[in-house]
XYZ file of C-alpha atoms in Angstrom:
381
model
C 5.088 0.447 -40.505
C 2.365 1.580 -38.689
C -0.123 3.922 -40.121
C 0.527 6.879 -38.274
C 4.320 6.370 -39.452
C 3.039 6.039 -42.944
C 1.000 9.235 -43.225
C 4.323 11.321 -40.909
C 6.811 9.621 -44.101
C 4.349 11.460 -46.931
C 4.096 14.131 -44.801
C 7.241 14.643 -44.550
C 7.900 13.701 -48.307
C 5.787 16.506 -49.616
C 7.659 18.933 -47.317
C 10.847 18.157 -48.751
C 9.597 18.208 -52.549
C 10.555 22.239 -52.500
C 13.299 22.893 -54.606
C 14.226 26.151 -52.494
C 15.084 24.324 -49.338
C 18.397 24.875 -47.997
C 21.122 22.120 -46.801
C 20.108 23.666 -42.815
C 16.129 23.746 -43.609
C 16.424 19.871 -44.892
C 18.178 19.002 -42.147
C 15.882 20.964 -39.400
C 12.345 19.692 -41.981
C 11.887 16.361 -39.698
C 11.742 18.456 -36.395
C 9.959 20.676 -37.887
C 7.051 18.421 -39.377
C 6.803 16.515 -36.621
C 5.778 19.573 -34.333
C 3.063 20.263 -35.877
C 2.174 16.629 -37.111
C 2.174 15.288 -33.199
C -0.320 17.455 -31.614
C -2.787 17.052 -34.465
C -2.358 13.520 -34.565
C -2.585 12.342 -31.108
C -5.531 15.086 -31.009
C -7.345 12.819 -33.499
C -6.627 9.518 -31.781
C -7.399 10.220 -28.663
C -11.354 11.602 -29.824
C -11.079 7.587 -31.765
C -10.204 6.473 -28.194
C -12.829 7.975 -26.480
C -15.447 7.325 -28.776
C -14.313 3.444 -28.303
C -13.596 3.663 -24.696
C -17.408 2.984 -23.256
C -17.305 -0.633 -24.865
C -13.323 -1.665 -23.509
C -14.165 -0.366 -20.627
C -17.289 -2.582 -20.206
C -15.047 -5.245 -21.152
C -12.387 -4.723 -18.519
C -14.647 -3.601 -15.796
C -16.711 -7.287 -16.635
C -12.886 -8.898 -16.465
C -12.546 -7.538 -13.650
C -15.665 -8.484 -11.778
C -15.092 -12.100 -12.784
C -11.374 -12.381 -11.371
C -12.692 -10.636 -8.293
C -15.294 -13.931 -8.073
C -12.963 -16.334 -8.507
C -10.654 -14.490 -6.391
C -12.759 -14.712 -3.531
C -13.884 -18.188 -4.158
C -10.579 -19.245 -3.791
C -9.298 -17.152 -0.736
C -12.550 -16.903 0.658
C -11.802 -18.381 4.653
C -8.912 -16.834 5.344
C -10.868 -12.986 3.748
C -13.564 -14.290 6.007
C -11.807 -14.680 9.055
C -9.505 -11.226 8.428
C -12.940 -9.251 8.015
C -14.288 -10.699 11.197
C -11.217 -9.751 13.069
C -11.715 -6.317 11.891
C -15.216 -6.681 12.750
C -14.274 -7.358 16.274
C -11.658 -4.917 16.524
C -13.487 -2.096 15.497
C -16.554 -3.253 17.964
C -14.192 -3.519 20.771
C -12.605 -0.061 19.934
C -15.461 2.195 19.450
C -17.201 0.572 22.625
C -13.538 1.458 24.399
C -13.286 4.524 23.202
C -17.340 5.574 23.897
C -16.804 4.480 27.483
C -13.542 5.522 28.777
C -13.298 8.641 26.656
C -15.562 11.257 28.984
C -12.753 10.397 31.933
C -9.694 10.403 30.038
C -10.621 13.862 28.855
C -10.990 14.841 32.650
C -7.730 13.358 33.370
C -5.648 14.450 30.525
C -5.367 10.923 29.681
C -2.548 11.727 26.492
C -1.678 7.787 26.113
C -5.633 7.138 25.646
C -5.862 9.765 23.339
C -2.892 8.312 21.403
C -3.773 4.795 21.278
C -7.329 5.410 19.709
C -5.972 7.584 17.387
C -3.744 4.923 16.484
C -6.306 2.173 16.279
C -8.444 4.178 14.206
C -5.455 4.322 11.679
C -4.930 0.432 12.234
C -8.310 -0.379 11.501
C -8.650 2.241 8.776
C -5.071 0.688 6.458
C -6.452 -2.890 7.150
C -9.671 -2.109 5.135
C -7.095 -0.975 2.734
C -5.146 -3.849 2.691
C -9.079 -6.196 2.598
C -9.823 -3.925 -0.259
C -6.732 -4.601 -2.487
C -6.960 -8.276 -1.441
C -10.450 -8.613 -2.849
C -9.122 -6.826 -5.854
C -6.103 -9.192 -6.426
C -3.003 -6.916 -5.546
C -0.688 -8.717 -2.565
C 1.675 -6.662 -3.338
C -0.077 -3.085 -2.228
C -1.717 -5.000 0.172
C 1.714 -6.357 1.607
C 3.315 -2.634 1.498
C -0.171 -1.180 3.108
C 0.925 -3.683 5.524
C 4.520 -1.821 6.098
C 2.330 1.394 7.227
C 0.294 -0.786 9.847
C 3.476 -2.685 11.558
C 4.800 1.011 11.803
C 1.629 2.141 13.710
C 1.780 -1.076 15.607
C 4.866 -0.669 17.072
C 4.056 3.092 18.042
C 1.413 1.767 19.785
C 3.542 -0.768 21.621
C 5.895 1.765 22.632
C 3.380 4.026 23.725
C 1.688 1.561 26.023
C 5.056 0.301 27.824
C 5.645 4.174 28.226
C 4.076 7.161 30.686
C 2.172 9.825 30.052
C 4.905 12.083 28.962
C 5.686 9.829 26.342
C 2.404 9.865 24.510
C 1.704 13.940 25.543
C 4.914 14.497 23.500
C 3.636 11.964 20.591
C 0.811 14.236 20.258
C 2.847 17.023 20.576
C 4.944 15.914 17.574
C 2.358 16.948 14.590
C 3.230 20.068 14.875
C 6.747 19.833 13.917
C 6.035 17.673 11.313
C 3.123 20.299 9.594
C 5.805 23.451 10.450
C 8.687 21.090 8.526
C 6.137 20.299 5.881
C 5.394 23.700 5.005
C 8.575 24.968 4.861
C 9.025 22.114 2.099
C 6.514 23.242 0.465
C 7.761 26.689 -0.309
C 10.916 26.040 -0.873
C 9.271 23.851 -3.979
C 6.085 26.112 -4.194
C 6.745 27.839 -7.383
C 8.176 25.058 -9.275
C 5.666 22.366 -8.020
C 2.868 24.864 -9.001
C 1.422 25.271 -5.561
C 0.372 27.985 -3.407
C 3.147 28.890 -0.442
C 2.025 29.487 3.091
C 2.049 32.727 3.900
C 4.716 34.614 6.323
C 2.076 35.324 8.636
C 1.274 31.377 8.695
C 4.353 30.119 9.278
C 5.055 32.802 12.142
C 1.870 30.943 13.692
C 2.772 27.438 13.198
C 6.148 28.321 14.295
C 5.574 30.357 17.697
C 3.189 27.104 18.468
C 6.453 24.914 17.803
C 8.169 27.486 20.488
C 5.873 26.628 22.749
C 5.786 22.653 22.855
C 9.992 22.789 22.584
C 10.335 25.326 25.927
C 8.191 22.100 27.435
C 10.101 18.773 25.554
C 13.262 20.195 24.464
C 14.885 21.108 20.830
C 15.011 17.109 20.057
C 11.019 17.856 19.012
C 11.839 19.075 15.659
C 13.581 15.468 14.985
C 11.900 12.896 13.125
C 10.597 11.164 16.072
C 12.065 13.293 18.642
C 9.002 12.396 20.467
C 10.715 9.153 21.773
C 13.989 11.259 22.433
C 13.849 10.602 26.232
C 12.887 7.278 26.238
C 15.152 5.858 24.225
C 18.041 8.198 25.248
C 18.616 9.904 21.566
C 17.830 13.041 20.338
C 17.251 11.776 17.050
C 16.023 7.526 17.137
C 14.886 5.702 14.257
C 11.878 3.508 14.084
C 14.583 0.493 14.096
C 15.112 1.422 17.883
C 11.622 1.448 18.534
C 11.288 -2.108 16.859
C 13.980 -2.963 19.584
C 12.455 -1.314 22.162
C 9.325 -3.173 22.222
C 10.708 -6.697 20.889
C 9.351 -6.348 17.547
C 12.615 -5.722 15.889
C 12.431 -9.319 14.875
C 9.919 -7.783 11.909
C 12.817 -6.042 10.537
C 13.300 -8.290 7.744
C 9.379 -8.384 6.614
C 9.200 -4.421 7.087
C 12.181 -4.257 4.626
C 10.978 -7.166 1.790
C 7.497 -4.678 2.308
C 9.225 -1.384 1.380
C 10.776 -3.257 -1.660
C 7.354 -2.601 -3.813
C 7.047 1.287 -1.914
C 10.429 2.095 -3.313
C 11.573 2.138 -6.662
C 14.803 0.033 -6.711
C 14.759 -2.689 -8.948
C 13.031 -6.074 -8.574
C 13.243 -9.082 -11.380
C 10.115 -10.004 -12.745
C 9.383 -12.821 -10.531
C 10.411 -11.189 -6.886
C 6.691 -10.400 -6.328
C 3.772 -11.920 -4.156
C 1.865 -11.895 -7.488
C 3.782 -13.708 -9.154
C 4.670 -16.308 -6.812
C 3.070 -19.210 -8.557
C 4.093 -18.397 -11.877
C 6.350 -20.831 -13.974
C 7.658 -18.558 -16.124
C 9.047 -14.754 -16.305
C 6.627 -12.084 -16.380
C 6.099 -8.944 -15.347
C 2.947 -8.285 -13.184
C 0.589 -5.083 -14.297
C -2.660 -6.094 -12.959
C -4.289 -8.256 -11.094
C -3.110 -11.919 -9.128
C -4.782 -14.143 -6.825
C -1.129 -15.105 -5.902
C 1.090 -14.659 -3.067
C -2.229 -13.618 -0.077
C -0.677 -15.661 2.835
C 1.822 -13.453 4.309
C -0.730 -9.514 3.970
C -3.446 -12.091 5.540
C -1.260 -13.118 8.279
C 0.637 -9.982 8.985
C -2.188 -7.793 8.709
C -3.777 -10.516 11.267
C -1.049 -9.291 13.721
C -0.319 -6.109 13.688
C -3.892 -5.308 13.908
C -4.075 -7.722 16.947
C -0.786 -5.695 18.386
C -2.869 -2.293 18.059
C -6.078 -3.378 19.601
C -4.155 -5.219 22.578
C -2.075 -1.903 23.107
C -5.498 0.168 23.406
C -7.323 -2.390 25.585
C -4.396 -3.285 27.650
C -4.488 -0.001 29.354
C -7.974 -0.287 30.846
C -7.447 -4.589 31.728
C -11.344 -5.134 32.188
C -12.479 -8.865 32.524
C -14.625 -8.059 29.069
C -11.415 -6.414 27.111
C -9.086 -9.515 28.479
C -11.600 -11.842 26.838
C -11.725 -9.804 23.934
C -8.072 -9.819 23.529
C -8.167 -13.662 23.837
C -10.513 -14.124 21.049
C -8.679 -11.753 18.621
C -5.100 -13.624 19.352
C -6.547 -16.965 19.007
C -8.132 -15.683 15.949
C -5.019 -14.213 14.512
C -3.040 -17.101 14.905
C -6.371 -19.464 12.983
C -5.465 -16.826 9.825
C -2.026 -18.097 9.302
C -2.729 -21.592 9.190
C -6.058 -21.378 6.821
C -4.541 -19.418 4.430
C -1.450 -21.457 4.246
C -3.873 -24.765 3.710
C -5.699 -22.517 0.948
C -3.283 -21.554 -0.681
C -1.179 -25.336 -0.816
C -4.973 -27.070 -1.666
C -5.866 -24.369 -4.361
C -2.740 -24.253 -6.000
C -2.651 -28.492 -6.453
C -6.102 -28.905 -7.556
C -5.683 -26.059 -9.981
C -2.406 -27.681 -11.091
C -3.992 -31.490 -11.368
C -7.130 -29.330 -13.933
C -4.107 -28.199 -15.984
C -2.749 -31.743 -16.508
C -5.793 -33.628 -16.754
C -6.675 -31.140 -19.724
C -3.126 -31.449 -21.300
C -4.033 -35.298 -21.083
C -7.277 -34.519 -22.852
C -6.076 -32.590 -25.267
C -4.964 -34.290 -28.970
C -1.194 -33.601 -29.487
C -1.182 -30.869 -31.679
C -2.838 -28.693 -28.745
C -0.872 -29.444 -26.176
C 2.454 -27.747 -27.367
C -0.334 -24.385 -27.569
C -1.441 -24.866 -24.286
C 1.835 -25.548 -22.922
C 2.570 -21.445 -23.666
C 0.732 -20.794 -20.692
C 0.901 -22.134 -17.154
C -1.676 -22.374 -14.493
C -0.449 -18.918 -12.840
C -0.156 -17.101 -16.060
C -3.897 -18.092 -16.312
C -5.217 -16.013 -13.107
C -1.959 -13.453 -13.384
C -2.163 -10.099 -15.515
C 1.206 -9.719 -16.650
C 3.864 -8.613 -19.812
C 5.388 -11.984 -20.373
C 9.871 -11.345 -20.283
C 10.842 -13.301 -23.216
């Protein structure tokens, strides 16, 4: 018995000692108590907690800094090589967009408008995905990932498409903000948020009316955008995966929703976990499982930055466009060669120590694997 459960039982005890208490009152006193007994006791603890929470969290944020070390250590290359190909990309992007922006405003250029804004996303989610690398979670790196091959193929599609196509793209946000805030007032109240007001919506609404006289009713469709093209008033991304060839993804854009969603996955059906031995369930942080965010991050942000420079085929952009493909397909192979080499030689420490070791410590150090080691996790037993 713990002693919070200690002091609620004499608590409780001396509220029952009244000899006036009827059958209803005795049965109601437990309730009762522990109203007033919860607030004042998790009041107290948590002032305990704070008071004690300057030295754990020196402690964790130490922890922390010395998996992130050995994290990198270990997946160094492959982090190396993904941050230069951002590098690159974002060079090559900003230059692209500096030079060619002052004429595709003349123009009315819509597709160049949409493709930088779509790079800038690209470039902006793979920092994301770097940053939760570095910090050891594949897993939100992998379903950052999901976002990025959705921009990627956008970008594809836009790119094998006319001007129309990416006018009505842009044209798209705002049916999506008009649908949004409708949402939101239809929640506002219970969700504790303020509601757009009449006058707003009338707005957002009358500039809806004027973007569907131009593109049609199909507009207010997720995606309706791509209505004409693909011959569907309402498509799904699947049909722009097919569209542009990239439907063979399908089955990596699905295993990445898996940690987005909240179905249910068994302890070991996670990047992090990958090179664990035994059941557990993952919390924090894992230098497991990096191959496939490296790679497929490597892609898709090689798809995006192709799309944008492909429209303006310079002899500088063409070379550029080289280097980044030849670069994305390096990533796959030195990460896969990291991740085989690491994983043996940190496997041959763990038996050379168990050799070491007198008997009597081996059976303790057999508890945890060579995963478990460099995975934070609650253990399924």
């Amino acid at each position: 018995m713990t002693n919070l459960e200690k002091t609620f039982e004499d608590i409780l005890v001396q509220a029952l000692s009244r000899s006036d208490l009827t059958e209803d009152q005795i049965a109601a006193m437990p309730t009762l108590v522990l109203k007033s007994f919860a607030p004042h006791a998790a009041s107290e603890m948590l002032k305990g907690l704070k008071r004690a929470a300057p030295k754990m969290l020196r402690e964790h944020k130490k922890s922390d800094a010395g998996f992130e070390r050995r994290n990198y250590r270990r997946w160094k290359k492959p982090l190396d090589l993904l941050e230069l190909l951002w590098n690159i990309s974002e060079e090559v992007g900003g230059k692209f967009n500096q030079t060619e922006r002052p004429a595709a405003v003349v123009a009315k250029d819509y597709q160049f408008e949409a493709l930088v804004s779509l790079h800038a996303r690209a470039l902006l989610i793979s920092r994301e995905v770097l940053c939760l690398l570095y910090g050891g979670y594949p897993d939100g790196a992998l379903s950052r990932w999901r976002s990025l091959h959705e921009i990627a193929v956008t970008a594809v599609f836009l790119q094998k498409h006319d001007q129309e196509v990416s006018h009505r793209y842009l044209a798209s946000f705002p049916f999506a903000a008009l649908n949004a805030a409708k949402q939101l007032n239809e929640h506002a109240e219970r969700a504790n948020m303020t509601p757009f007001l009449e006058e707003e919506l009338a707005e957002m609404k009358q500039r809806c009316d004027g973007f569907e006289a131009r593109f049609g009713k199909e507009m207010h469709n997720e995606r309706g955008w791509a209505s004409p093209a693909l011959k569907n008033p309402k498509p799904t991304f699947a049909q722009l995966e097919k569209a542009v060839a990239l439907d063979h993804w399908r089955p990596r854009y699905r295993w990445a929703s898996q940690h987005t969603h909240g179905g249910y996955r068994p302890a070991l059906a996670m990047l992090g976990t990958a090179e664990s031995t035994q059941p557990v369930h993952l919390v924090g942080q894992s230098n497991s499982g990096f191959t496939d965010p490296i790679h497929m991050t490597a892609i898709s942000l090689n798809q995006v930055t192709s799309s944008l420079l492909i429209v303006r085929p310079t002899v500088d952009n063409i070379v550029f466009l080289q280097i980044i493909s030849d670069l994305s397909d390096e990533l796959g192979e030195v990460a896969f060669e990291v991740e085989k080499h690491s994983l043996k030689e940190a496997q041959d420490k763990v038996k050379v120590t168990k050799r070491a070791l007198p008997v009597g410590k081996v059976k303790k150090h057999n508890k945890k694997d060579v995963s478990s080691r460099r995975t934070r996790g609650v253990r399924v037993t």
